[in-house]
Short mmCIF file of C-alpha atoms and ligand atoms in Angstrom, two decimals:
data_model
loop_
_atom_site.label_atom_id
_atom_site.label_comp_id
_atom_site.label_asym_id
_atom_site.label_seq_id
_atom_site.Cartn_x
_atom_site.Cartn_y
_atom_site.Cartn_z
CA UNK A 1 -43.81 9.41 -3.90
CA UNK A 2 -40.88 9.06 -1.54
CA UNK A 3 -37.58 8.47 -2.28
CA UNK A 4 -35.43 5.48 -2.35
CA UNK A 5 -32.00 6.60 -0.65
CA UNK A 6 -30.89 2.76 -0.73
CA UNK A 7 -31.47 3.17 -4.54
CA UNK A 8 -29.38 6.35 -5.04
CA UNK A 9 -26.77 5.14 -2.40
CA UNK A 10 -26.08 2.13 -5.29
CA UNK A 11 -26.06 4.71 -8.32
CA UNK A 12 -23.36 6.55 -5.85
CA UNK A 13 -21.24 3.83 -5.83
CA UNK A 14 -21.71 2.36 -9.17
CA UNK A 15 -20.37 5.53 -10.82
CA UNK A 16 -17.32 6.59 -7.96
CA UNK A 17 -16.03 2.58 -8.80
CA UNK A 18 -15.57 4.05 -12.01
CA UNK A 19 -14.67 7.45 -10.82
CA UNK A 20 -11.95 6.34 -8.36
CA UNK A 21 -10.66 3.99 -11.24
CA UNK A 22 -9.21 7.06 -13.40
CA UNK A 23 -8.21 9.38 -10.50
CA UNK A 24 -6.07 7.40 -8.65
CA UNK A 25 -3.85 10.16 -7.06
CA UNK A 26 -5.54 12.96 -7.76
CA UNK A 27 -6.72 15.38 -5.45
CA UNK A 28 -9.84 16.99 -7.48
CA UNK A 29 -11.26 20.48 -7.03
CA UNK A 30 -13.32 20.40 -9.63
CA UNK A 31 -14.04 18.92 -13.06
CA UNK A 32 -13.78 20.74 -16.99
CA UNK A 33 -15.48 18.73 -19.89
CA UNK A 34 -16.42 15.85 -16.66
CA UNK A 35 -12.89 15.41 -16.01
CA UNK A 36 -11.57 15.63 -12.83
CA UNK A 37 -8.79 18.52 -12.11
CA UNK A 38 -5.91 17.81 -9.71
CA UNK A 39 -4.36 19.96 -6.75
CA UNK A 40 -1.45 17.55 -5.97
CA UNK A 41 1.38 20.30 -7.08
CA UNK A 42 3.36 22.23 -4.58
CA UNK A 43 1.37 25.74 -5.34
CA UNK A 44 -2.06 23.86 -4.58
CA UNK A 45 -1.28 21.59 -2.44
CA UNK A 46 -2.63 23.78 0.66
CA UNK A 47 -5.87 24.61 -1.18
CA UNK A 48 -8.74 23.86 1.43
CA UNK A 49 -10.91 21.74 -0.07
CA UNK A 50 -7.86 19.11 -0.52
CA UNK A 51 -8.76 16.59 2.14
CA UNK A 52 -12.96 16.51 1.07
CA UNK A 53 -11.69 13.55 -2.11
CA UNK A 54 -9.99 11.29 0.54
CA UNK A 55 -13.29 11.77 2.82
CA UNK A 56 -15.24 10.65 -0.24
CA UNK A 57 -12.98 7.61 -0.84
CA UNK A 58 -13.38 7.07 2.65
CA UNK A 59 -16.91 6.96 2.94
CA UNK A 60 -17.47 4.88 -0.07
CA UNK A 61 -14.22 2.33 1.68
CA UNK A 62 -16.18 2.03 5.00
CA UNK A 63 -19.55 1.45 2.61
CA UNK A 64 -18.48 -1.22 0.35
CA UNK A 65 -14.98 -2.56 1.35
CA UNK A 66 -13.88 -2.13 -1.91
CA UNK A 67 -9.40 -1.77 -1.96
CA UNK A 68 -9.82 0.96 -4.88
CA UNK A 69 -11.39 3.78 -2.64
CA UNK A 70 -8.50 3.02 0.73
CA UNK A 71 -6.16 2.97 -2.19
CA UNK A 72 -7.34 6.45 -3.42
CA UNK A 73 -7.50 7.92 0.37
CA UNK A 74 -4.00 6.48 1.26
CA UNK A 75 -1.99 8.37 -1.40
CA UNK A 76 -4.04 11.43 -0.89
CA UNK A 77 -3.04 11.70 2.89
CA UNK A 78 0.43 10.93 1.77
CA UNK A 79 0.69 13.57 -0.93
CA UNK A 80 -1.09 16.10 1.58
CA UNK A 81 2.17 16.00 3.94
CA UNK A 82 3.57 18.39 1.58
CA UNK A 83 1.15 21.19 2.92
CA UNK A 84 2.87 20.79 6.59
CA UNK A 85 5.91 22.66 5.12
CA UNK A 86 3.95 25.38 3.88
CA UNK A 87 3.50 28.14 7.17
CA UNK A 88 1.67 30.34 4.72
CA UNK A 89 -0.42 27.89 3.67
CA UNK A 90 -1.36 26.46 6.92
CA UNK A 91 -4.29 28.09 7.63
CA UNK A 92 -7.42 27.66 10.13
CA UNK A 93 -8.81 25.17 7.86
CA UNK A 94 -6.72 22.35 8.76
CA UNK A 95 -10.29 20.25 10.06
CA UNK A 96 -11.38 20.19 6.55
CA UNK A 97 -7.83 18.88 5.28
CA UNK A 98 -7.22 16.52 7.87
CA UNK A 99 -10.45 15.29 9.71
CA UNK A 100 -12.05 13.29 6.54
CA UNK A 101 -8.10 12.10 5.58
CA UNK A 102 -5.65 11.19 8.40
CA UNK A 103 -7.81 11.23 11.41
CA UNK A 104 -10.90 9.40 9.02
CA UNK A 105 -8.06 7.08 8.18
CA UNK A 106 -6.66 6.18 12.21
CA UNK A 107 -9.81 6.03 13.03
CA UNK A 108 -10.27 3.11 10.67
CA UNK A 109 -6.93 1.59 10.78
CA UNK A 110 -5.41 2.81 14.25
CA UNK A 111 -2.27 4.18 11.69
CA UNK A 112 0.72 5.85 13.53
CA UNK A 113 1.19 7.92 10.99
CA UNK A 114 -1.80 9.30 10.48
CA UNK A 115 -2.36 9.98 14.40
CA UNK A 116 0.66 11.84 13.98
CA UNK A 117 -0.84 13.99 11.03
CA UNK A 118 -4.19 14.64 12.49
CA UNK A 119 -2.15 15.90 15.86
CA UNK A 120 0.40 18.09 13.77
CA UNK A 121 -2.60 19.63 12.35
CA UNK A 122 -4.42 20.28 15.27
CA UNK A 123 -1.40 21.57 16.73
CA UNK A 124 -1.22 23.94 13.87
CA UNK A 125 -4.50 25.19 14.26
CA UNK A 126 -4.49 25.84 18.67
CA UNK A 127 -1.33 27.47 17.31
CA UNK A 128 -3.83 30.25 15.81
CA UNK A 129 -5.61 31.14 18.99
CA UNK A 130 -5.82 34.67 19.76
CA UNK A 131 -5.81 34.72 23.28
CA UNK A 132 -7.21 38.27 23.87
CA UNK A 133 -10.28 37.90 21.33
CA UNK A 134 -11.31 33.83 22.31
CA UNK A 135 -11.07 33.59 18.17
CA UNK A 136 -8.95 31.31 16.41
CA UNK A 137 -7.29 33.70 13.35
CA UNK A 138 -8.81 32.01 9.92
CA UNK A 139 -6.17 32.79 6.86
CA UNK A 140 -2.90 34.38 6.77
CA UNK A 141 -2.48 37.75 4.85
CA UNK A 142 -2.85 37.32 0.98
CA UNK A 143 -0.06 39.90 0.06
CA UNK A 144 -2.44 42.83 -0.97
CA UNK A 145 -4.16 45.32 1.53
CA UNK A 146 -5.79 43.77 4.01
CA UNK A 147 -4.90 43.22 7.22
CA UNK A 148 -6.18 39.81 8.40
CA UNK A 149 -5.17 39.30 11.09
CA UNK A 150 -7.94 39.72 13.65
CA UNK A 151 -10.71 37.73 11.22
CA UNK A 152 -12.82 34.92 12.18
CA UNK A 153 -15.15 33.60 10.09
CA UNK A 154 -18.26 30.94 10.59
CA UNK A 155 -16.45 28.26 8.52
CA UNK A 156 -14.26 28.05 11.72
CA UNK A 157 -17.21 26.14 13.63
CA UNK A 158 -16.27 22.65 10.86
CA UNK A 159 -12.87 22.57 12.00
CA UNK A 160 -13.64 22.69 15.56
CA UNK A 161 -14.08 18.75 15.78
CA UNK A 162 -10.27 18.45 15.05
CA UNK A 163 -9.42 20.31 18.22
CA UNK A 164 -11.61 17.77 20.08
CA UNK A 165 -10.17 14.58 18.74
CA UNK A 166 -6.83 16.13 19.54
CA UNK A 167 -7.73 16.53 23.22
CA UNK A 168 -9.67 12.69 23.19
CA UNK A 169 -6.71 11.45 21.91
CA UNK A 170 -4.28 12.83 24.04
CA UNK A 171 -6.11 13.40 27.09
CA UNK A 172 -4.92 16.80 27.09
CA UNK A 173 -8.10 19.69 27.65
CA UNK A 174 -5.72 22.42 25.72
CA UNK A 175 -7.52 21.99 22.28
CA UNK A 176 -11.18 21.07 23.55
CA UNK A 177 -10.69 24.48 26.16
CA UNK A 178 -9.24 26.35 22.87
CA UNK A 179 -12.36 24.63 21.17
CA UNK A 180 -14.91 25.41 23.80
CA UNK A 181 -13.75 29.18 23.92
CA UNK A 182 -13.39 29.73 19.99
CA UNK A 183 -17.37 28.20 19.66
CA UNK A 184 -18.35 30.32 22.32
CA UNK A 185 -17.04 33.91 20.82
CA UNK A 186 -18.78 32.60 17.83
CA UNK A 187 -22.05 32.26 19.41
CA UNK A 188 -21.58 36.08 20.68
CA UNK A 189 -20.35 37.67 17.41
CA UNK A 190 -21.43 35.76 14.56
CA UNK A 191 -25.35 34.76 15.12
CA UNK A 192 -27.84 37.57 14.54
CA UNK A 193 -31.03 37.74 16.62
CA UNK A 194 -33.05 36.47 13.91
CA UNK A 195 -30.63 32.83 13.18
CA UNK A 196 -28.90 34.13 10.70
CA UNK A 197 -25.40 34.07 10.80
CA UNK A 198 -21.92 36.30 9.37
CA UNK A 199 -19.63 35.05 7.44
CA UNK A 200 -16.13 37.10 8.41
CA UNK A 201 -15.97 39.33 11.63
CA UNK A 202 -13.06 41.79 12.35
CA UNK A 203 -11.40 42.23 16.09
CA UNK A 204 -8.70 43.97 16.95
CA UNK A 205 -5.83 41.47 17.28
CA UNK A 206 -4.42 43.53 20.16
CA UNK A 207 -7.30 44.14 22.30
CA UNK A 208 -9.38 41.62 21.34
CA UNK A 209 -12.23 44.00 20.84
CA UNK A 210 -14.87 43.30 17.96
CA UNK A 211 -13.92 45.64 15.46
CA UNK A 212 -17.27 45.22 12.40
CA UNK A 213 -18.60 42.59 10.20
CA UNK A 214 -17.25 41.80 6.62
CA UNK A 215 -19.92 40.41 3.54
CA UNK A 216 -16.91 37.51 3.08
CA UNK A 217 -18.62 35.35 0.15
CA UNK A 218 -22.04 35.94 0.16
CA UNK A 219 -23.61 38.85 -1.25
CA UNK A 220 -22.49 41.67 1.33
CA UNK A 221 -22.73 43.08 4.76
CA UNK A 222 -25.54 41.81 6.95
CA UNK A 223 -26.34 39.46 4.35
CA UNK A 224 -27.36 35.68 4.48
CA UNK A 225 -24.29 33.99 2.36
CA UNK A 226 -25.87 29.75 2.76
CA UNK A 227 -22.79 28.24 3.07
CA UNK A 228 -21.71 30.11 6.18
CA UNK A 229 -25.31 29.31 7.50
CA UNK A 230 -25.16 25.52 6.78
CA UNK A 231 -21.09 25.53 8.11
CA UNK A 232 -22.86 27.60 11.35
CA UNK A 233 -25.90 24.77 11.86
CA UNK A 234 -23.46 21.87 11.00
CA UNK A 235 -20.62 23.13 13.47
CA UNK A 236 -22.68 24.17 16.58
CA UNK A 237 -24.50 20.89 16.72
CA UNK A 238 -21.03 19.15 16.45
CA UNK A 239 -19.85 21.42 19.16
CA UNK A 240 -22.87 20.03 21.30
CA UNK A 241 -21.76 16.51 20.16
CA UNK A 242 -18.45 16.92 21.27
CA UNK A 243 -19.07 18.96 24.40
CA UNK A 244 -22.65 17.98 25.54
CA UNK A 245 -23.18 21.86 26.47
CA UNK A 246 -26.98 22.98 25.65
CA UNK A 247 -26.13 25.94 24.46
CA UNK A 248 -24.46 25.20 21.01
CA UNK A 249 -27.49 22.77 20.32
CA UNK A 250 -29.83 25.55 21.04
CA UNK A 251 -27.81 27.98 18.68
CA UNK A 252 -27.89 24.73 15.83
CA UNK A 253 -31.57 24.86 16.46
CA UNK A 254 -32.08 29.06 16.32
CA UNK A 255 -29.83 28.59 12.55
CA UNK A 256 -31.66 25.80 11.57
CA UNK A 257 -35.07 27.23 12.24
CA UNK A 258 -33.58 30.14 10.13
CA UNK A 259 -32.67 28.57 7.43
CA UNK A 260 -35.59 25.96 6.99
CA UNK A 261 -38.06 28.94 6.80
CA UNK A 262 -35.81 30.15 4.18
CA UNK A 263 -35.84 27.01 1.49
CA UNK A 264 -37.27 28.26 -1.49
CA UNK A 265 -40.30 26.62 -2.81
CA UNK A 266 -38.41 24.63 -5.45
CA UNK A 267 -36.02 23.00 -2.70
CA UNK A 268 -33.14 24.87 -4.90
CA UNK A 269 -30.41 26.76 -2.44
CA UNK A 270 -29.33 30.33 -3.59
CA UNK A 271 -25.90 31.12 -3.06
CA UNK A 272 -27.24 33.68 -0.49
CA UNK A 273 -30.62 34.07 0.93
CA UNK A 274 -30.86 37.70 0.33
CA UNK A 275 -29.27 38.06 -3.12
CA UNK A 276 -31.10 39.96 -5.69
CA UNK A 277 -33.72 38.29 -8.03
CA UNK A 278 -31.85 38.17 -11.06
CA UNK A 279 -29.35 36.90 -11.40
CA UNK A 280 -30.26 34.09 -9.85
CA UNK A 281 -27.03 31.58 -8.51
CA UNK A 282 -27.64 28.03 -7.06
CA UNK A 283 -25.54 26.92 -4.41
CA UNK A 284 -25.98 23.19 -4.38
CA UNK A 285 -23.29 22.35 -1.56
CA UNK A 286 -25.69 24.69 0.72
CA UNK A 287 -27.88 22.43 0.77
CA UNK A 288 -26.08 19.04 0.80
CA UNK A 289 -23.97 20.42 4.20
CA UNK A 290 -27.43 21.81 5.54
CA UNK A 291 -28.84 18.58 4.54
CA UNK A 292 -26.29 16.57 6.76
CA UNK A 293 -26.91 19.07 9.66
CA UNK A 294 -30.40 19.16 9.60
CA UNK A 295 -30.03 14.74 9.84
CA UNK A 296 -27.72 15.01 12.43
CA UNK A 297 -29.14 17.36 14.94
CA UNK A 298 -32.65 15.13 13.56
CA UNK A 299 -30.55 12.43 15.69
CA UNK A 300 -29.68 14.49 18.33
CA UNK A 301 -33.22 15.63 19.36
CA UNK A 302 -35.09 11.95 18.89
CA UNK A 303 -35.43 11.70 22.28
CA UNK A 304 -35.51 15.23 23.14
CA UNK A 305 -37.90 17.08 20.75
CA UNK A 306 -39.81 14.69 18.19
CA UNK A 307 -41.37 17.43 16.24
CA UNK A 308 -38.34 19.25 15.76
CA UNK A 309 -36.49 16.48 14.87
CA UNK A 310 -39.30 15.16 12.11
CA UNK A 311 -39.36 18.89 10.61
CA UNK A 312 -35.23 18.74 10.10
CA UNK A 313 -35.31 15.45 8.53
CA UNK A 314 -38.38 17.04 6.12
CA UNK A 315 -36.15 19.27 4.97
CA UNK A 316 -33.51 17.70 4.51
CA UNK A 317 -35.16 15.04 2.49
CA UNK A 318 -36.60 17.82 0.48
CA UNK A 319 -33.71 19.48 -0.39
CA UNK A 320 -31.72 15.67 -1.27
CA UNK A 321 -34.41 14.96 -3.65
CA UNK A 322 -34.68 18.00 -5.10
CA UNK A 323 -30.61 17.29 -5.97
CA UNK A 324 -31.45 14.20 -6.85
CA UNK A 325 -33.42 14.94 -9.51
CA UNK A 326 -32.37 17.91 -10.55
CA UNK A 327 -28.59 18.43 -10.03
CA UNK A 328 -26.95 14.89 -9.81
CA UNK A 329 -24.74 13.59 -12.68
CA UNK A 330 -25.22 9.78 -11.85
CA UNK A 331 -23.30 8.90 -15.34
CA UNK A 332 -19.90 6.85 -14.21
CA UNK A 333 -18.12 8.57 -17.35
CA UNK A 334 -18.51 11.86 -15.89
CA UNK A 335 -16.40 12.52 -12.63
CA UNK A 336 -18.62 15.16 -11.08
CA UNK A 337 -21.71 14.17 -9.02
CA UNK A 338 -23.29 17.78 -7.95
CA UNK A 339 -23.29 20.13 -10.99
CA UNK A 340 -24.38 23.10 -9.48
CA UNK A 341 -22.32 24.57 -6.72
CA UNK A 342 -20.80 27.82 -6.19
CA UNK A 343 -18.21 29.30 -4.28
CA UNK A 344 -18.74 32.89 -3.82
CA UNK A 345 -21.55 35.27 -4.79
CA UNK A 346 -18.89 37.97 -6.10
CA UNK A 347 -17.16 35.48 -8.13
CA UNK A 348 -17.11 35.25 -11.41
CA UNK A 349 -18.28 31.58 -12.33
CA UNK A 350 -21.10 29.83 -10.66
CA UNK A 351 -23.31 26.78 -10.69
CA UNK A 352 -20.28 24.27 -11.30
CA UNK A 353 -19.24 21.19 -9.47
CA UNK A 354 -17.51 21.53 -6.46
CA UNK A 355 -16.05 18.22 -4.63
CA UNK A 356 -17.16 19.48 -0.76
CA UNK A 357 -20.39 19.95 -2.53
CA UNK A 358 -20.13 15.59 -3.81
CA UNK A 359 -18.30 15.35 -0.38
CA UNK A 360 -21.49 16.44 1.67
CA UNK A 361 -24.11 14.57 -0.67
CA UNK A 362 -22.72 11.30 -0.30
CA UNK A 363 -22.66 12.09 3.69
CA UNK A 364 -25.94 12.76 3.75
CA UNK A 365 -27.31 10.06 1.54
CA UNK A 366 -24.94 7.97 3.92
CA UNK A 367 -26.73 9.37 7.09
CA UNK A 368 -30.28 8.21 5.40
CA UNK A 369 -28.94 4.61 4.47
CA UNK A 370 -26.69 3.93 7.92
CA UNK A 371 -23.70 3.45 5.99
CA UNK A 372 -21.84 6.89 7.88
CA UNK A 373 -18.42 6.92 8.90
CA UNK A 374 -18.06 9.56 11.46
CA UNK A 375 -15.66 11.75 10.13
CA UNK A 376 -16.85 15.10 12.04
N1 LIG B 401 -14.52 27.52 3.84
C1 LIG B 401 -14.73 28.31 2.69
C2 LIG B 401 -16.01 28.06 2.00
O1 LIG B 401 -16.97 27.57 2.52
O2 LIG B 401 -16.06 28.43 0.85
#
């Protein structure tokens, strides 16, 4: 039987009305006893997952109209302005702060103030280019041992797109050209032969020189952590969006044939493709962020390649069903949506909800029901 997206897209929004009702303000991480947490206070307020909320409220604004969710979104952004003053804080993942917040938001309401926002942060992140390497440096050093300052890591591809709005809307090549040559070091360093892809690689910050590969937050060195995968497929075929350039659609395509002859049999996402048998962590956000890949490049290659594109959206669909019935909290009382999720393989909790991981579901259900903002 196939599934009704239309039908899940209502229980969606039935519950967030409810959601959004009790967490005006907040900016929510994740939920205890189906509460939502809150990262508004000056110590979290640079936490990267603080902008994926407001892209939520967003996306359910631009669906139904509905005040409540621009009301939620609007004092987000606001509250976020706090991170700016943080230089520590301001790392490379200013995309996912301020692509589904300020930039979602002027690109709904033509706001001054949240052009100026999106352009700080973009500003902020050309401002990490390491002009030797072609990499754009992802965090700042954490106060213990390591030296981080010639990493890159994979995420890197999602906040790409902010460095090509920034150019669009200023006319100004310097952070599609800092774009264009972060993507392409990326291609060189970070996909394997096979499609799969690693999570953190080292260069020398002086010479620019790759230096070695790093496990980051999957299960170790030369492994296949999902998320980085998914963030890999998602970001090169919105690098071939942005750029038109064949190559980055071709690389989507080599990750994405990876990955899709890597879905386990049950549809269920592991936290990393090679991790032991036991124990055995679900990833759910994996496969809601592969899920809205997989439908995108699916548009991308309808006139190109219709075979391709009819075996991304069959995976996809698989893996959104498969959530749907087996990982969704639809019940408006509880704030979470995905219940499954988990960060990092090393970590010490897994399989609880995550908001990137509600973030990317409601995307993707979006994508299958036309009711997408472009946020990306
Ligand atoms: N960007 C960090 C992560 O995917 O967990």
């Amino acid at each position: 039987m196939s599934t009704d997206w239309s039908r899940i897209a209502d229980k969606i929004i039935r519950k967030e009305k409810k959601v959004a009702a009790r967490s005006r303000g907040k900016i929510p991480y994740t939920a205890a006893g189906h509460v939502f947490d809150d990262k508004s206070d000056k110590k979290d307020i640079c936490w990267w997952t603080n902008g994926f909320y407001g892209g939520m409220m967003w996306q359910l604004y631009h669906a139904t109209g509905n005040e409540l969710f621009r009301e939620c979104a609007e004092k987000l952004e606001v509250k976020m302005d706090a991170a700016f003053m943080d230089y520590n804080g301001m790392d490379h993942d200013a995309g996912f702060r301020w692509l589904p917040t300020a930039v979602a938001n002027y690109r709904l309401s033509g706001s001054k103030e949240s052009k100026n926002r999106g352009l700080l942060a973009a500003a902020s992140l050309a401002g990490r280019f390491n002009l030797k390497g072609n990499f754009i440096r992802a965090w700042n050093d954490w106060g213990d041992d390591r030296d981080t300052t010639g990493w890159a890591i994979i995420d890197c591809m999602m906040n790409l797109p902010l460095l090509y709005w920034a150019s669009d809307v200023l006319k100004d090549p310097r952070f599609k050209d800092i774009a264009v040559a972060h993507a392409d070091t990326a291609m060189e360093w970070f996909i394997r032969e096979d499609g799969s892809v690693r999570h953190i690689v080292g260069f020398d910050p002086v010479t620019g020189e790759f230096d070695r590969e790093y496990g980051g937050q999957g299960y170790g060195e030369g492994s296949s952590w999902t998320r980085g995968q998914t963030w890999a497929l998602y970001g090169f075929t919105l690098s071939f969006i942005h750029t038109g350039d064949e190559h980055y659609l071709e690389t989507a395509m080599q990750v994405a044939d990876r990955f899709c002859s890597r879905i386990p049999e049950d549809g269920l996402i592991p936290v990393d493709f090679d991790q032991p048998a036991e124990p055995h962590y679900i990833d759910s956000t994996a496969a809601a962020i592969a899920s809205c890949g997989l439908l995108t490049l699916e548009k991308e290659l309808k006139e190109k390649d219709l075979s391709k594109a009819a075996a991304y959206r069959a995976a996809a669909e698989k893996m959104l069903s498969v959530l749907d019935e087996k990982d969704c909290d639809y019940d408006p009382e509880h704030d979470e949506l995905l219940t499954r999720c988990s960060a990092s393989y090393h970590d010490k909790d897994h399989e609880f909800p995550i908001i990137y991981g509600d973030y990317y579901y409601i995307e993707a259900i979006w994508k299958l029901t036309d009711k997408e903002l472009f946020i990306w």
